[in-house]
mmCIF file of C-alpha atoms and ligand atoms in Angstrom:
data_model
loop_
_atom_site.group_PDB
_atom_site.id
_atom_site.type_symbol
_atom_site.label_atom_id
_atom_site.label_comp_id
_atom_site.label_asym_id
_atom_site.label_seq_id
_atom_site.Cartn_x
_atom_site.Cartn_y
_atom_site.Cartn_z
ATOM 1 C CA MET S 245 35.217 -27.336 15.989
ATOM 2 C CA ALA S 246 34.224 -24.672 13.499
ATOM 3 C CA GLU S 247 30.817 -23.171 13.620
ATOM 4 C CA VAL S 248 28.363 -23.805 10.678
ATOM 5 C CA LEU S 249 25.567 -21.218 10.290
ATOM 6 C CA VAL S 250 22.158 -22.767 9.332
ATOM 7 C CA LEU S 251 19.472 -20.316 8.325
ATOM 8 C CA VAL S 252 16.125 -21.501 9.764
ATOM 9 C CA ASP S 253 13.429 -21.745 7.041
ATOM 10 C CA HIS S 254 10.020 -21.029 8.607
ATOM 11 C CA LEU S 255 6.642 -20.070 7.673
ATOM 12 C CA GLU S 256 3.542 -18.866 9.797
ATOM 13 C CA GLY S 257 5.268 -19.916 13.151
ATOM 14 C CA GLU S 258 6.268 -23.331 11.893
ATOM 15 C CA ILE S 259 9.855 -24.453 11.338
ATOM 16 C CA LYS S 260 10.087 -26.170 7.829
ATOM 17 C CA LYS S 261 11.425 -29.724 7.542
ATOM 18 C CA SER S 262 14.225 -28.421 5.338
ATOM 19 C CA THR S 263 15.765 -26.685 8.292
ATOM 20 C CA TYR S 264 16.279 -30.079 10.104
ATOM 21 C CA GLU S 265 17.803 -31.409 6.925
ATOM 22 C CA LEU S 266 20.237 -28.381 7.057
ATOM 23 C CA LEU S 267 21.098 -29.079 10.610
ATOM 24 C CA THR S 268 21.812 -32.747 9.971
ATOM 25 C CA ALA S 269 24.022 -31.822 6.962
ATOM 26 C CA ALA S 270 25.754 -29.096 8.923
ATOM 27 C CA ARG S 271 27.005 -31.679 11.400
ATOM 28 C CA THR S 272 29.243 -33.075 8.720
ATOM 29 C CA LEU S 273 31.065 -29.743 8.436
ATOM 30 C CA GLY S 274 31.264 -28.552 12.014
ATOM 31 C CA GLU S 275 29.153 -27.386 14.966
ATOM 32 C CA PRO S 276 25.781 -26.169 13.707
ATOM 33 C CA SER S 277 24.432 -22.739 14.880
ATOM 34 C CA ALA S 278 20.843 -21.983 13.963
ATOM 35 C CA VAL S 279 20.038 -18.444 12.720
ATOM 36 C CA VAL S 280 16.379 -17.373 13.026
ATOM 37 C CA VAL S 281 15.344 -14.209 11.364
ATOM 38 C CA GLY S 282 11.654 -13.070 11.466
ATOM 39 C CA ALA S 283 9.245 -10.360 12.258
ATOM 40 C CA ALA S 284 9.095 -8.939 15.746
ATOM 41 C CA GLY S 285 7.757 -11.473 18.190
ATOM 42 C CA THR S 286 8.055 -14.410 15.762
ATOM 43 C CA ALA S 287 11.660 -15.583 15.623
ATOM 44 C CA ALA S 288 12.547 -16.134 19.223
ATOM 45 C CA LYS S 289 9.580 -18.375 19.727
ATOM 46 C CA LEU S 290 10.940 -20.899 17.226
ATOM 47 C CA ALA S 291 14.067 -21.630 19.267
ATOM 48 C CA ASP S 292 12.360 -24.410 21.220
ATOM 49 C CA GLY S 293 11.601 -26.188 18.109
ATOM 50 C CA LEU S 294 15.232 -26.605 17.243
ATOM 51 C CA ALA S 295 16.153 -28.650 20.333
ATOM 52 C CA GLY S 296 17.410 -32.108 19.583
ATOM 53 C CA HIS S 297 18.768 -31.254 16.175
ATOM 54 C CA GLY S 298 22.359 -30.378 17.200
ATOM 55 C CA ALA S 299 22.294 -26.636 17.175
ATOM 56 C CA GLU S 300 24.545 -25.569 20.088
ATOM 57 C CA LYS S 301 23.887 -21.905 19.549
ATOM 58 C CA ILE S 302 20.783 -20.077 18.197
ATOM 59 C CA TYR S 303 21.079 -16.466 16.821
ATOM 60 C CA VAL S 304 17.765 -14.781 16.985
ATOM 61 C CA ALA S 305 17.148 -11.552 14.907
ATOM 62 C CA GLU S 306 13.793 -9.751 14.854
ATOM 63 C CA THR S 307 12.653 -6.773 12.943
ATOM 64 C CA ASP S 308 9.355 -4.934 12.784
ATOM 65 C CA ASP S 309 10.340 -3.253 9.443
ATOM 66 C CA ALA S 310 8.295 -5.049 6.960
ATOM 67 C CA SER S 311 9.869 -3.114 4.170
ATOM 68 C CA PHE S 312 13.377 -4.555 4.813
ATOM 69 C CA LEU S 313 14.109 -6.892 1.922
ATOM 70 C CA THR S 314 15.859 -10.114 2.970
ATOM 71 C CA PRO S 315 17.097 -8.976 6.399
ATOM 72 C CA GLU S 316 18.556 -12.556 6.569
ATOM 73 C CA VAL S 317 21.383 -11.248 4.305
ATOM 74 C CA SER S 318 22.444 -8.478 6.710
ATOM 75 C CA VAL S 319 22.122 -10.783 9.832
ATOM 76 C CA LEU S 320 24.197 -13.659 8.165
ATOM 77 C CA ALA S 321 26.828 -11.240 6.739
ATOM 78 C CA SER S 322 27.413 -9.777 10.104
ATOM 79 C CA LEU S 323 27.696 -13.244 11.760
ATOM 80 C CA VAL S 324 30.055 -14.382 8.991
ATOM 81 C CA GLU S 325 32.255 -11.416 9.933
ATOM 82 C CA SER S 326 32.045 -12.095 13.718
ATOM 83 C CA ALA S 327 31.897 -15.899 13.840
ATOM 84 C CA SER S 328 33.947 -16.877 10.682
ATOM 85 C CA PRO S 329 32.000 -20.007 10.117
ATOM 86 C CA ALA S 330 33.146 -22.983 8.176
ATOM 87 C CA ALA S 331 30.117 -22.600 5.904
ATOM 88 C CA VAL S 332 26.580 -21.043 5.707
ATOM 89 C CA LEU S 333 23.790 -23.496 4.907
ATOM 90 C CA ILE S 334 20.496 -22.408 3.333
ATOM 91 C CA ALA S 335 17.537 -24.342 1.774
ATOM 92 C CA VAL S 336 17.038 -24.235 -1.913
ATOM 93 C CA THR S 337 13.888 -22.119 -2.202
ATOM 94 C CA PRO S 338 13.147 -18.919 -4.175
ATOM 95 C CA ASP S 339 13.944 -16.925 -1.046
ATOM 96 C CA GLY S 340 16.856 -19.110 -0.104
ATOM 97 C CA LYS S 341 18.481 -18.607 -3.434
ATOM 98 C CA GLU S 342 18.014 -14.885 -3.327
ATOM 99 C CA ILE S 343 19.465 -14.686 0.133
ATOM 100 C CA ALA S 344 22.425 -17.045 -0.861
ATOM 101 C CA GLY S 345 23.281 -14.987 -3.927
ATOM 102 C CA ARG S 346 23.224 -11.720 -2.170
ATOM 103 C CA LEU S 347 25.155 -13.049 0.970
ATOM 104 C CA ALA S 348 27.852 -14.579 -1.263
ATOM 105 C CA VAL S 349 28.523 -11.228 -3.006
ATOM 106 C CA ARG S 350 28.320 -9.363 0.308
ATOM 107 C CA THR S 351 30.889 -11.736 2.043
ATOM 108 C CA ASN S 352 32.921 -12.437 -1.064
ATOM 109 C CA SER S 353 32.243 -16.113 -0.610
ATOM 110 C CA ALA S 354 31.813 -18.945 -3.119
ATOM 111 C CA TRP S 355 28.220 -20.072 -3.505
ATOM 112 C CA LEU S 356 27.599 -23.878 -4.206
ATOM 113 C CA ASN S 357 24.040 -24.126 -5.332
ATOM 114 C CA ASP S 358 21.520 -27.000 -5.545
ATOM 115 C CA VAL S 359 23.677 -29.276 -3.422
ATOM 116 C CA VAL S 360 22.342 -32.710 -3.039
ATOM 117 C CA ALA S 361 24.997 -34.189 -0.630
ATOM 118 C CA ILE S 362 27.842 -32.919 1.576
ATOM 119 C CA ALA S 363 30.763 -35.130 2.567
ATOM 120 C CA GLY S 364 34.087 -34.072 4.054
ATOM 121 C CA ASP S 365 34.994 -30.600 2.678
ATOM 122 C CA GLY S 366 33.305 -31.182 -0.631
ATOM 123 C CA VAL S 367 29.711 -31.228 -2.003
ATOM 124 C CA THR S 368 27.767 -32.900 -4.743
ATOM 125 C CA HIS S 369 25.502 -30.602 -6.643
ATOM 126 C CA SER S 370 23.088 -30.942 -9.427
ATOM 127 C CA VAL S 371 24.080 -28.928 -12.595
ATOM 128 C CA PHE S 372 22.740 -28.170 -16.136
ATOM 129 C CA GLY S 373 19.084 -28.634 -15.020
ATOM 130 C CA GLY S 374 19.802 -31.957 -13.373
ATOM 131 C CA ALA S 375 21.415 -33.530 -16.385
ATOM 132 C CA PHE S 376 24.643 -34.125 -14.368
ATOM 133 C CA VAL S 377 25.936 -34.163 -10.821
ATOM 134 C CA ALA S 378 29.298 -32.533 -9.969
ATOM 135 C CA GLU S 379 31.648 -32.810 -7.110
ATOM 136 C CA ALA S 380 32.819 -29.432 -5.932
ATOM 137 C CA LYS S 381 34.889 -27.621 -3.365
ATOM 138 C CA ALA S 382 34.824 -24.005 -2.563
ATOM 139 C CA ASN S 383 38.102 -21.980 -2.867
ATOM 140 C CA THR S 384 37.012 -19.321 -0.466
ATOM 141 C CA GLU S 385 36.403 -19.205 3.213
ATOM 142 C CA HIS S 386 32.876 -19.601 4.631
ATOM 143 C CA PRO S 387 31.201 -20.808 1.359
ATOM 144 C CA VAL S 388 27.486 -20.409 1.044
ATOM 145 C CA ILE S 389 25.800 -23.741 0.433
ATOM 146 C CA THR S 390 22.262 -24.122 -0.752
ATOM 147 C CA LEU S 391 20.879 -27.608 -0.116
ATOM 148 C CA ARG S 392 18.057 -29.066 -2.028
ATOM 149 C CA PRO S 393 15.052 -29.939 0.240
ATOM 150 C CA GLY S 394 14.542 -33.631 0.584
ATOM 151 C CA SER S 395 18.155 -34.685 -0.218
ATOM 152 C CA VAL S 396 19.210 -35.420 3.348
ATOM 153 C CA ASP S 397 17.525 -37.746 5.784
ATOM 154 C CA ILE S 398 16.889 -35.941 9.048
ATOM 155 C CA GLU S 399 18.842 -37.417 11.984
ATOM 156 C CA PRO S 400 17.986 -35.913 15.381
ATOM 157 C CA THR S 401 20.729 -35.825 18.071
ATOM 158 C CA ALA S 402 20.610 -37.477 21.487
ATOM 159 C CA GLY S 403 21.443 -34.268 23.414
ATOM 160 C CA ALA S 404 19.064 -31.327 23.881
ATOM 161 C CA GLY S 405 21.391 -28.944 22.003
ATOM 162 C CA ALA S 406 20.739 -25.264 21.870
ATOM 163 C CA GLN S 407 22.804 -24.244 24.901
ATOM 164 C CA GLU S 408 22.896 -20.545 24.136
ATOM 165 C CA THR S 409 20.705 -17.983 22.520
ATOM 166 C CA VAL S 410 22.287 -14.779 21.071
ATOM 167 C CA THR S 411 20.193 -11.788 20.061
ATOM 168 C CA VAL S 412 21.427 -10.192 16.824
ATOM 169 C CA THR S 413 20.618 -6.732 15.634
ATOM 170 C CA VAL S 414 19.057 -6.244 12.210
ATOM 171 C CA ASP S 415 20.478 -3.413 10.251
ATOM 172 C CA GLY S 416 22.400 -2.476 7.033
ATOM 173 C CA ARG S 417 19.267 -2.332 4.799
ATOM 174 C CA ASN S 418 20.234 -1.806 1.147
ATOM 175 C CA ALA S 419 16.833 -2.593 -0.522
ATOM 176 C CA THR S 420 13.221 -1.764 0.229
ATOM 177 C CA VAL S 421 10.043 -3.900 -0.332
ATOM 178 C CA THR S 422 7.533 -1.498 -1.987
ATOM 179 C CA SER S 423 4.526 -4.044 -2.143
ATOM 180 C CA ARG S 424 3.773 -7.689 -1.363
ATOM 181 C CA GLU S 425 1.369 -10.032 -3.064
ATOM 182 C CA PRO S 426 0.266 -13.130 -1.128
ATOM 183 C CA ILE S 427 0.500 -16.357 -2.974
ATOM 184 C CA VAL S 428 -2.687 -18.397 -2.587
ATOM 185 C CA GLY S 429 -1.844 -22.115 -1.802
ATOM 186 C CA GLY S 430 -5.040 -23.304 -0.263
ATOM 187 C CA ASP S 431 -4.978 -25.980 2.498
ATOM 188 C CA ARG S 432 -2.576 -28.346 0.759
ATOM 189 C CA PRO S 433 1.026 -28.763 1.926
ATOM 190 C CA GLU S 434 3.574 -26.371 0.521
ATOM 191 C CA LEU S 435 5.015 -27.792 -2.709
ATOM 192 C CA THR S 436 8.711 -27.924 -1.849
ATOM 193 C CA GLU S 437 7.872 -29.290 1.683
ATOM 194 C CA ALA S 438 5.313 -31.912 0.742
ATOM 195 C CA SER S 439 6.345 -35.684 1.130
ATOM 196 C CA VAL S 440 3.885 -36.464 -1.646
ATOM 197 C CA VAL S 441 3.430 -34.458 -4.844
ATOM 198 C CA VAL S 442 0.952 -35.194 -7.660
ATOM 199 C CA SER S 443 1.610 -33.215 -10.821
ATOM 200 C CA GLY S 444 -0.424 -32.740 -13.997
ATOM 201 C CA GLY S 445 0.896 -32.021 -17.481
ATOM 202 C CA ARG S 446 -0.419 -30.946 -20.894
ATOM 203 C CA GLY S 447 -2.102 -34.379 -20.952
ATOM 204 C CA VAL S 448 -4.638 -33.130 -18.439
ATOM 205 C CA GLY S 449 -6.132 -30.951 -21.253
ATOM 206 C CA SER S 450 -7.737 -28.055 -19.447
ATOM 207 C CA ALA S 451 -7.936 -25.996 -16.204
ATOM 208 C CA ASP S 452 -11.239 -27.624 -15.387
ATOM 209 C CA ASP S 453 -9.845 -31.182 -15.739
ATOM 210 C CA PHE S 454 -7.034 -30.377 -13.299
ATOM 211 C CA GLY S 455 -9.633 -31.410 -10.712
ATOM 212 C CA VAL S 456 -8.545 -34.988 -11.408
ATOM 213 C CA VAL S 457 -5.022 -34.031 -10.251
ATOM 214 C CA GLU S 458 -6.290 -32.234 -7.245
ATOM 215 C CA GLY S 459 -8.631 -35.014 -6.344
ATOM 216 C CA LEU S 460 -5.935 -37.579 -6.240
ATOM 217 C CA ALA S 461 -3.665 -35.158 -4.322
ATOM 218 C CA ASP S 462 -6.239 -34.557 -1.699
ATOM 219 C CA THR S 463 -6.841 -38.292 -1.175
ATOM 220 C CA LEU S 464 -3.059 -38.644 -0.459
ATOM 221 C CA GLY S 465 -2.662 -35.357 1.479
ATOM 222 C CA ALA S 466 -0.349 -34.320 -1.305
ATOM 223 C CA ALA S 467 0.778 -30.944 -2.819
ATOM 224 C CA VAL S 468 -0.213 -30.225 -6.546
ATOM 225 C CA GLY S 469 2.397 -29.573 -9.092
ATOM 226 C CA ALA S 470 2.242 -28.840 -12.819
ATOM 227 C CA SER S 471 4.531 -29.046 -15.926
ATOM 228 C CA ARG S 472 5.481 -25.878 -17.682
ATOM 229 C CA ALA S 473 3.229 -26.844 -20.561
ATOM 230 C CA ALA S 474 0.297 -27.044 -18.189
ATOM 231 C CA VAL S 475 1.162 -23.663 -16.702
ATOM 232 C CA ASP S 476 1.751 -22.022 -20.045
ATOM 233 C CA SER S 477 -1.542 -23.356 -21.345
ATOM 234 C CA GLY S 478 -3.290 -21.719 -18.255
ATOM 235 C CA TYR S 479 -4.379 -24.961 -16.623
ATOM 236 C CA TYR S 480 -2.712 -24.205 -13.341
ATOM 237 C CA PRO S 481 -0.807 -21.198 -11.690
ATOM 238 C CA HIS S 482 2.812 -20.661 -12.206
ATOM 239 C CA GLN S 483 3.718 -20.867 -8.588
ATOM 240 C CA PHE S 484 3.013 -24.672 -8.790
ATOM 241 C CA GLN S 485 5.331 -25.251 -11.685
ATOM 242 C CA VAL S 486 7.928 -27.952 -11.161
ATOM 243 C CA GLY S 487 11.206 -27.947 -13.115
ATOM 244 C CA GLN S 488 14.102 -25.938 -14.246
ATOM 245 C CA THR S 489 12.273 -22.673 -14.340
ATOM 246 C CA GLY S 490 9.812 -23.692 -11.647
ATOM 247 C CA LYS S 491 10.226 -25.239 -8.196
ATOM 248 C CA THR S 492 12.508 -28.118 -7.291
ATOM 249 C CA VAL S 493 10.909 -30.973 -5.307
ATOM 250 C CA SER S 494 12.273 -34.072 -3.717
ATOM 251 C CA PRO S 495 9.245 -35.769 -1.996
ATOM 252 C CA GLN S 496 8.985 -39.446 -1.005
ATOM 253 C CA LEU S 497 6.505 -39.981 -3.705
ATOM 254 C CA TYR S 498 5.976 -38.017 -7.000
ATOM 255 C CA ILE S 499 2.982 -38.887 -9.274
ATOM 256 C CA ALA S 500 3.230 -37.500 -12.806
ATOM 257 C CA LEU S 501 -0.027 -37.491 -14.657
ATOM 258 C CA GLY S 502 0.128 -36.747 -18.411
ATOM 259 C CA ILE S 503 3.672 -35.387 -18.229
ATOM 260 C CA SER S 504 6.079 -36.501 -21.046
ATOM 261 C CA GLY S 505 9.283 -36.073 -18.879
ATOM 262 C CA ALA S 506 11.210 -33.421 -20.655
ATOM 263 C CA ILE S 507 14.767 -32.854 -19.232
ATOM 264 C CA GLN S 508 13.582 -29.397 -17.843
ATOM 265 C CA HIS S 509 10.757 -31.044 -16.015
ATOM 266 C CA ARG S 510 12.993 -33.791 -14.694
ATOM 267 C CA ALA S 511 15.429 -31.224 -13.328
ATOM 268 C CA GLY S 512 12.884 -30.288 -10.754
ATOM 269 C CA MET S 513 11.694 -33.765 -9.613
ATOM 270 C CA GLN S 514 14.076 -36.507 -10.599
ATOM 271 C CA THR S 515 15.559 -36.767 -6.993
ATOM 272 C CA SER S 516 12.145 -37.738 -5.797
ATOM 273 C CA LYS S 517 12.415 -41.001 -3.748
ATOM 274 C CA THR S 518 9.605 -42.948 -5.749
ATOM 275 C CA ILE S 519 8.323 -41.851 -9.028
ATOM 276 C CA ILE S 520 4.917 -43.019 -10.572
ATOM 277 C CA ALA S 521 4.140 -42.092 -14.030
ATOM 278 C CA VAL S 522 0.739 -42.377 -15.800
ATOM 279 C CA ASN S 523 0.992 -41.631 -19.571
ATOM 280 C CA LYS S 524 -0.826 -43.136 -22.518
ATOM 281 C CA ASP S 525 2.276 -43.069 -24.515
ATOM 282 C CA ALA S 526 4.470 -46.149 -23.621
ATOM 283 C CA GLU S 527 7.475 -44.361 -25.240
ATOM 284 C CA ALA S 528 7.165 -41.265 -23.044
ATOM 285 C CA PRO S 529 10.605 -40.428 -21.571
ATOM 286 C CA ILE S 530 9.050 -40.076 -18.040
ATOM 287 C CA PHE S 531 8.982 -43.937 -17.922
ATOM 288 C CA GLU S 532 12.897 -43.895 -18.093
ATOM 289 C CA ILE S 533 13.043 -42.425 -14.504
ATOM 290 C CA ALA S 534 9.734 -43.851 -13.177
ATOM 291 C CA ASP S 535 9.882 -46.563 -10.494
ATOM 292 C CA PHE S 536 6.312 -47.578 -11.498
ATOM 293 C CA GLY S 537 4.646 -46.727 -14.718
ATOM 294 C CA VAL S 538 1.101 -47.111 -15.847
ATOM 295 C CA VAL S 539 0.572 -46.876 -19.671
ATOM 296 C CA GLY S 540 -2.999 -45.621 -19.817
ATOM 297 C CA ASP S 541 -5.426 -42.742 -19.810
ATOM 298 C CA LEU S 542 -5.037 -40.646 -16.726
ATOM 299 C CA PHE S 543 -8.686 -39.895 -16.614
ATOM 300 C CA THR S 544 -9.178 -43.717 -15.965
ATOM 301 C CA VAL S 545 -6.173 -44.430 -13.885
ATOM 302 C CA ALA S 546 -6.259 -41.436 -11.579
ATOM 303 C CA PRO S 547 -9.839 -41.874 -10.298
ATOM 304 C CA GLN S 548 -9.336 -45.577 -9.842
ATOM 305 C CA LEU S 549 -6.179 -44.902 -7.858
ATOM 306 C CA LYS S 550 -8.028 -42.340 -5.773
ATOM 307 C CA ASP S 551 -10.892 -44.755 -5.093
ATOM 308 C CA GLU S 552 -8.525 -47.619 -4.041
ATOM 309 C CA ILE S 553 -6.565 -45.220 -1.666
ATOM 310 C CA ALA S 554 -9.834 -43.948 -0.223
ATOM 311 C CA LYS S 555 -11.035 -47.550 0.488
ATOM 312 C CA ARG S 556 -7.902 -48.336 2.420
ATOM 313 C CA LYS S 557 -8.101 -45.382 4.699
HETATM 314 P P1 FAD D 47 3.989 -32.637 -23.257
HETATM 315 O O1 FAD D 47 5.480 -32.694 -23.535
HETATM 316 O O2 FAD D 47 3.178 -32.104 -24.340
HETATM 317 O O3 FAD D 47 3.520 -34.107 -22.734
HETATM 318 C C1 FAD D 47 2.117 -34.350 -22.434
HETATM 319 C C2 FAD D 47 2.128 -35.831 -22.203
HETATM 320 O O4 FAD D 47 0.834 -36.260 -21.831
HETATM 321 C C3 FAD D 47 2.483 -36.698 -23.390
HETATM 322 O O5 FAD D 47 3.582 -37.665 -23.042
HETATM 323 C C4 FAD D 47 1.191 -37.487 -23.719
HETATM 324 O O6 FAD D 47 1.343 -38.814 -24.165
HETATM 325 C C5 FAD D 47 0.477 -37.422 -22.376
HETATM 326 N N1 FAD D 47 -1.007 -37.473 -22.442
HETATM 327 C C6 FAD D 47 -1.793 -36.808 -23.130
HETATM 328 N N2 FAD D 47 -3.060 -37.201 -22.816
HETATM 329 C C7 FAD D 47 -2.951 -38.129 -21.878
HETATM 330 C C8 FAD D 47 -4.062 -38.747 -21.066
HETATM 331 N N3 FAD D 47 -5.338 -38.622 -21.318
HETATM 332 N N4 FAD D 47 -3.575 -39.665 -20.254
HETATM 333 C C9 FAD D 47 -2.248 -39.956 -19.979
HETATM 334 N N5 FAD D 47 -1.317 -39.259 -20.694
HETATM 335 C C10 FAD D 47 -1.708 -38.375 -21.587
HETATM 336 N N6 FAD D 47 8.962 -27.821 -18.341
HETATM 337 C C11 FAD D 47 8.589 -27.988 -17.039
HETATM 338 O O7 FAD D 47 7.741 -28.925 -16.854
HETATM 339 N N7 FAD D 47 9.097 -27.316 -16.025
HETATM 340 C C12 FAD D 47 10.054 -26.377 -16.264
HETATM 341 O O8 FAD D 47 10.404 -25.704 -15.244
HETATM 342 C C13 FAD D 47 10.450 -26.144 -17.536
HETATM 343 N N8 FAD D 47 11.463 -25.130 -17.824
HETATM 344 C C14 FAD D 47 11.857 -25.017 -19.123
HETATM 345 C C15 FAD D 47 12.925 -24.154 -19.475
HETATM 346 C C16 FAD D 47 13.382 -23.921 -20.703
HETATM 347 C C17 FAD D 47 14.478 -23.029 -20.924
HETATM 348 C C18 FAD D 47 12.748 -24.689 -21.784
HETATM 349 C C19 FAD D 47 13.274 -24.474 -23.083
HETATM 350 C C20 FAD D 47 11.723 -25.521 -21.492
HETATM 351 C C21 FAD D 47 11.302 -25.684 -20.208
HETATM 352 N N9 FAD D 47 10.246 -26.529 -19.840
HETATM 353 C C22 FAD D 47 9.904 -26.772 -18.561
HETATM 354 C C23 FAD D 47 9.406 -27.192 -20.997
HETATM 355 C C24 FAD D 47 9.715 -28.622 -21.249
HETATM 356 O O9 FAD D 47 10.707 -28.608 -22.347
HETATM 357 C C25 FAD D 47 8.472 -29.345 -21.864
HETATM 358 O O10 FAD D 47 7.951 -28.694 -22.950
HETATM 359 C C26 FAD D 47 7.420 -29.558 -20.814
HETATM 360 O O11 FAD D 47 7.902 -29.997 -19.619
HETATM 361 C C27 FAD D 47 6.361 -30.475 -21.438
HETATM 362 O O12 FAD D 47 5.289 -30.495 -20.494
HETATM 363 P P2 FAD D 47 4.338 -31.771 -20.451
HETATM 364 O O13 FAD D 47 5.105 -33.092 -20.291
HETATM 365 O O14 FAD D 47 3.148 -31.412 -19.646
HETATM 366 O O15 FAD D 47 3.675 -31.728 -22.073
#
């Protein structure tokens, strides 16, 4: 059976949930091999966490050169050449998309982006800002497929997996990082990984009032998101923007507070499993995709919701 390379998405020593989704999806295409790339002393440690998810082989590549931009591209490109995999699977994240684009060019492969399902030799992906889904097939060998986090249910395997660990050398640098700026996210879960997201829109009205959104999020252990109008108005930082020009999320529960539901916002959240909208305008388009809707003032509804949830804890 053909090998399928899965790039392990990890942060601060933890494997992200999206990696297990990739490993589950990879099994429909062939035999998954996990590829872990990280700073010296960090990547090899993650191999144990991959057991039970079907990776027969784990490629480990470590580098202590912090100025190496996306070493994943070099590692994956050399593995594409040596292993000739059926496909390379990467999570849809800002880094994942950068790696996928560079890798596709480097290996002369098709890139199928924002995929929400893989079946047989084809994929379903979300196009035109989520307005349509399209069925697609790559016409090249070893296509690069970026899978939207949250679109596949994780299915662990019965066997231990991970029979073999192979060390890969990191080389072939063609771009250098000159500075890095940490993104401050606080103690809340990472937006694209969170199983619950509470987002605020222009209806929140000010940066100070975003405390209402944060308060509800904290009661639920959720990540906080924002619409572009909220970001552009300076209510919340851009790194939390959900939508076509922000992040794509697909949590179990998405709560939209004071968000009208423009197509560009929906593009980033409409695959959420359950959507709750609170808006004082009963005609707001967000209600077209909401599973539950409350027509009301968010400053009344959100605190009530928060108190009810807190009582039940
Ligand atoms: P509005 O559309 O102004 O809606 C505010 C809502 O709040 C209204 O429905 C109102 O009834 C409700 N409201 C007001 N007060 C209250 C209250 N007290 N209680 C309850 N409800 C209340 N947008 C994104 O979000 N993400 C993107 O990535 C994105 N990318 C874009 C890319 C392009 C190329 C373009 C052209 C636009 C993009 N946009 C994006 C902008 C998008 O078109 C909308 O303008 C934006 O999503 C609107 O944000 P909003 O719903 O917060 O604001």
